[in-house]
Coordinates of C-alpha atoms in Angstrom, one line a residue:
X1 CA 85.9 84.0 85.2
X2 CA 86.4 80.9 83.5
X3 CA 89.9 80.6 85.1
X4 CA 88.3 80.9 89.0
X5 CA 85.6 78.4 88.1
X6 CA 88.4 76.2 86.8
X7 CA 90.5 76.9 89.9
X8 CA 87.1 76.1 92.2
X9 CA 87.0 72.8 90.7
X10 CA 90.4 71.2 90.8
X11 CA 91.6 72.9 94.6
X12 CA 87.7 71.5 96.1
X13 CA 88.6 67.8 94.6
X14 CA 91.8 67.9 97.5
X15 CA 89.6 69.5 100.1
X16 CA 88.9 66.3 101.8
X17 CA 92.7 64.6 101.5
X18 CA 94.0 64.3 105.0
X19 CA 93.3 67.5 105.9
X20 CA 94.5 67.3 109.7
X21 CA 98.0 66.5 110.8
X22 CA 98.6 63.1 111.6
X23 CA 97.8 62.9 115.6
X24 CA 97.0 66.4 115.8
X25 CA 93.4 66.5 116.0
X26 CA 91.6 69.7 114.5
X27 CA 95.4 71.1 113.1
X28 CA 94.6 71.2 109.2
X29 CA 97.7 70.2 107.3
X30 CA 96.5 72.6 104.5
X31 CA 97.0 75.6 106.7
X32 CA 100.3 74.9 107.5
X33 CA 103.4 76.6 105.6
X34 CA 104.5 74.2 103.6
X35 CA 102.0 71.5 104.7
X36 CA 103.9 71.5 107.6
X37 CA 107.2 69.9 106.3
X38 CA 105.1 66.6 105.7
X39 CA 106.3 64.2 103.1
X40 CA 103.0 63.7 101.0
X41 CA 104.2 61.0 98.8
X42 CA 103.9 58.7 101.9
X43 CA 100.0 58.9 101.8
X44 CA 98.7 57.0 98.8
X45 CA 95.3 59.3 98.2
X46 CA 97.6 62.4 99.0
X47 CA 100.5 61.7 96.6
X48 CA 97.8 61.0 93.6
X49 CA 95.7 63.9 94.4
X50 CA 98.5 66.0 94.0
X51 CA 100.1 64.8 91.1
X52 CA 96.6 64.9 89.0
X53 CA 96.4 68.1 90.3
X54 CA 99.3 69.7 89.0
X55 CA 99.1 67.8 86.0
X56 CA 95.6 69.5 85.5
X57 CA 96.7 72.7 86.2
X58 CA 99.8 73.1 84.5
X59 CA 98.2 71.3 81.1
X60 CA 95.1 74.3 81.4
X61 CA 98.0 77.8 82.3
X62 CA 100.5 76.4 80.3
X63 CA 103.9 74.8 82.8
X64 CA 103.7 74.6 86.7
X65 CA 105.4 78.3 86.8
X66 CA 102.5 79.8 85.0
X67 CA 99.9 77.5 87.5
X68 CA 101.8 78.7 90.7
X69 CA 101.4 82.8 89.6
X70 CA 98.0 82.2 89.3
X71 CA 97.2 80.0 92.7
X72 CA 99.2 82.8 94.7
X73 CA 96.7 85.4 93.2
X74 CA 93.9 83.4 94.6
X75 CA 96.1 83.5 97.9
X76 CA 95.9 87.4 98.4
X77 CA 92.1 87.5 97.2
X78 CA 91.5 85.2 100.1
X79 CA 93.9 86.8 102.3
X80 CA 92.5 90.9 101.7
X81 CA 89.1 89.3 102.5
X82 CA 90.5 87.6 106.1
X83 CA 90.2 84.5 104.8
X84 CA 93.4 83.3 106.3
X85 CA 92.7 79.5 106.4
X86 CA 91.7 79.7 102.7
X87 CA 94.5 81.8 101.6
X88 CA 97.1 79.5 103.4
X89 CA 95.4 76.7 101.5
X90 CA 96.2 78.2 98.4
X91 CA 99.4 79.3 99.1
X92 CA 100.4 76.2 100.2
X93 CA 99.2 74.5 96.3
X94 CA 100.7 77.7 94.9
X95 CA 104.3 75.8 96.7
X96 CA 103.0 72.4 95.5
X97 CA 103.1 73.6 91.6
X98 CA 106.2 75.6 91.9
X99 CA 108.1 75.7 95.6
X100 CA 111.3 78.3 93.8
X101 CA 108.3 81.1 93.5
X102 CA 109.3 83.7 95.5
X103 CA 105.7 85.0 95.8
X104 CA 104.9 81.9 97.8
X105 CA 107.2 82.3 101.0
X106 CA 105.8 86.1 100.7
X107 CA 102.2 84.9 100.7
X108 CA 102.7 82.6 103.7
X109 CA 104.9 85.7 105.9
X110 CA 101.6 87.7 105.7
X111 CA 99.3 85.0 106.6
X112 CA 101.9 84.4 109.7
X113 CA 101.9 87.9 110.1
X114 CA 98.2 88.3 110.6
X115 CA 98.4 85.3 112.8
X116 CA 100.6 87.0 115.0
X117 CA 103.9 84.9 114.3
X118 CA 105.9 87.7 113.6
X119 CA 108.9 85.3 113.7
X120 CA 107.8 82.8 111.9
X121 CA 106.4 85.1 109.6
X122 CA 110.1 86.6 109.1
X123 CA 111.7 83.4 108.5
X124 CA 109.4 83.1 105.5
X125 CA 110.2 86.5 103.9
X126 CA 114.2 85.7 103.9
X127 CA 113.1 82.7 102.1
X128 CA 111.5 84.9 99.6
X129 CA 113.9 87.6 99.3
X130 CA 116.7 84.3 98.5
X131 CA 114.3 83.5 95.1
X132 CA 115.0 87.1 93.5
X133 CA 111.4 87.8 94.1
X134 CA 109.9 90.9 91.9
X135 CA 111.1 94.5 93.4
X136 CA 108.0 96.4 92.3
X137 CA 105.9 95.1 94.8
X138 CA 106.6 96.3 98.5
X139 CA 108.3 93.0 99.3
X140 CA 111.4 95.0 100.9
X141 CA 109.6 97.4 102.6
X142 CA 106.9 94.5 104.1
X143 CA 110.2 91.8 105.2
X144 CA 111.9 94.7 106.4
X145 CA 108.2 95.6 108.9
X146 CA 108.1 92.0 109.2
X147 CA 111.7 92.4 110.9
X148 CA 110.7 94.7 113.1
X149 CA 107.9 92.7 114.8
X150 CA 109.6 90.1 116.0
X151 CA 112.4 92.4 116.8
X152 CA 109.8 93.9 119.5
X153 CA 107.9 90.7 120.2
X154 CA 110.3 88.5 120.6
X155 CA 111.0 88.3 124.7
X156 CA 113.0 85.9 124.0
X157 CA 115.7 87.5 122.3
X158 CA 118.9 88.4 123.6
X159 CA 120.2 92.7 123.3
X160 CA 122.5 91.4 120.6
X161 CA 119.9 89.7 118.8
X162 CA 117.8 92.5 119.0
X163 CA 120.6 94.5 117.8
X164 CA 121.2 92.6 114.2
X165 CA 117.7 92.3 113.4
X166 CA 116.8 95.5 113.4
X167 CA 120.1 96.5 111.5
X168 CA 118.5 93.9 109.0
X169 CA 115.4 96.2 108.8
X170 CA 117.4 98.8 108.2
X171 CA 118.9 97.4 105.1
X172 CA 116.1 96.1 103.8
X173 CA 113.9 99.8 103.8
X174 CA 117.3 100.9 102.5
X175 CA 117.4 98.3 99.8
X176 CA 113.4 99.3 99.6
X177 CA 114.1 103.0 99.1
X178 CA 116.3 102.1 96.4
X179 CA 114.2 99.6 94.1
X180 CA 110.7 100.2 95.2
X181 CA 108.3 102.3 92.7
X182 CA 105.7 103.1 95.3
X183 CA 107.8 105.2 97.7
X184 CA 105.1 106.1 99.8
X185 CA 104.2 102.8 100.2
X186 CA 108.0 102.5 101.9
X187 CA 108.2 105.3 104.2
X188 CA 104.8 104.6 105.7
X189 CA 105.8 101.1 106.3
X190 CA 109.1 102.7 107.5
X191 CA 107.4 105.4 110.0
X192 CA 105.2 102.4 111.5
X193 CA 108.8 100.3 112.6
X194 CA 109.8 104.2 113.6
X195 CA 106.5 103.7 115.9
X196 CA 107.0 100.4 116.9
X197 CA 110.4 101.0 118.6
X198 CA 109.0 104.3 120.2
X199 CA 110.9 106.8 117.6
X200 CA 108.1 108.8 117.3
X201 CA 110.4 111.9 115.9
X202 CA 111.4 109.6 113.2
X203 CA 108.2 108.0 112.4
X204 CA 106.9 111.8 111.9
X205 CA 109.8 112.6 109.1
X206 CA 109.2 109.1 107.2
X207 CA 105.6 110.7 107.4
X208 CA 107.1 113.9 105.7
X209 CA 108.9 112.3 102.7
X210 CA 105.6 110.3 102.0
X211 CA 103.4 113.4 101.9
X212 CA 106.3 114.8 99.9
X213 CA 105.2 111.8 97.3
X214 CA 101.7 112.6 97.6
X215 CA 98.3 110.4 98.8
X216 CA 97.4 109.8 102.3
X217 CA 98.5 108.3 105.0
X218 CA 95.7 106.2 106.9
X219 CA 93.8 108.4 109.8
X220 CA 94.3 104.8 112.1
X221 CA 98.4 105.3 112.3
X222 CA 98.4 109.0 112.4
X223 CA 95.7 109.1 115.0
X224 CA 98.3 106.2 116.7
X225 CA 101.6 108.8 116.1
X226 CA 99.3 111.5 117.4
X227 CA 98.5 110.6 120.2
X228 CA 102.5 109.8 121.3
X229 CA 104.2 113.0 119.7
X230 CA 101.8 115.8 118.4
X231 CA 103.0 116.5 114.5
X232 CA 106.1 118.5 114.4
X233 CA 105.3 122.0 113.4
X234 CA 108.3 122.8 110.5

């Protein structure tokens, strides 16, 4: 507790530094990936708001490594409570404190994700995966769904570009399959891409090697499956 009070304090103390992109009225800057690609260090109040905040923060968990684990674990909280402005925002000081965490790009490819920027979203998970990020924690399985999206959503992409990306996917829930500790987690995330590009049969026999694993599969996506292909009888 003492640590989210703590983490209250020093992240409101930057809430009211330029928080809009310059000439985009109503665009915070904080909600960008990345602050948007902005150089900070050009803004007077900006640059020495951020360098007493990570000096803060890195003197109270230890080194800027330590500082960044613990601002990207804020992200999720805010993010599994649809807070996606908030999350963002501490994703983005997570990437202030240490931009090599892998676990940043990840946190922004979900907030993108749930934003509906597949693509962008994407682009941000290949970032990740380049930092070595931790294997035990559907990272795989969620670029390689990730993948998929903008695969299908993508109008803009040419047959052959369709073509590699979801041969990416592929290799990534293969990758997934091999390194992942929660299975299930990877072939349910592997039969919703199966239902996505309309291979219903498949989805069902990702289904299969989940129950195989045990738990449950959510009522929403096999009410979805249903409802396209009736379950195999085997």
């Amino acid at each position: 507790m003492k640590k989210l009070g703590l983490i209250f304090i020093l992240t409101i103390s930057l809430s009211g530094c330029l928080a809009s992109l310059p000439g985009k009225q109503g665009t915070r800057i904080d909600e960008v990936p990345m602050y948007g690609g902005m150089d900070r260090s050009q803004y007077p109040t900006l640059k020495a708001g951020d360098e007493k905040f990570i000096s803060d923060v890195s003197a109270q968990f230890g080194s800027r490594e330590s500082a960044s684990i613990v601002w990207v674990d804020q992200g999720y909280k805010f993010y599994h409570q649809d807070q996606l402005g908030m999350a963002m925002r501490r994703f983005n000081q997570a990437w202030l404190l240490n931009p090599n965490n892998a676990e940043v790009y990840a946190g922004f490819g979900a907030v993108l994700m749930d934003q509906g920027k597949s693509c962008e979203a994407m682009q941000m998970m290949e970032k990740s995966l380049t930092l070595s990020p931790p294997e035990y924690q559907g990272i795989y399985a969620d670029a390689a769904r990730i993948v998929t999206l903008c695969a299908v959503s993508d109008k803009d992409l040419t047959s052959d570009g369709r073509t590699r990306l979801l041969a990416r996917s592929e290799e990534l829930y293969k990758k997934a399959e091999k390194v992942e500790i929660n299975k299930k987690y990877v072939y349910d995330s592997w039969a919703m891409s199966r239902y996505l590009l309309g291979r219903y049969d498949d989805a069902w026999s990702m289904l299969a090697k989940a129950r195989k694993i045990g738990g449950e599969t959510p009522k929403s996506f096999l009410d979805l499956l249903q409802a396209k292909m009736p379950k195999p009888t085997q």
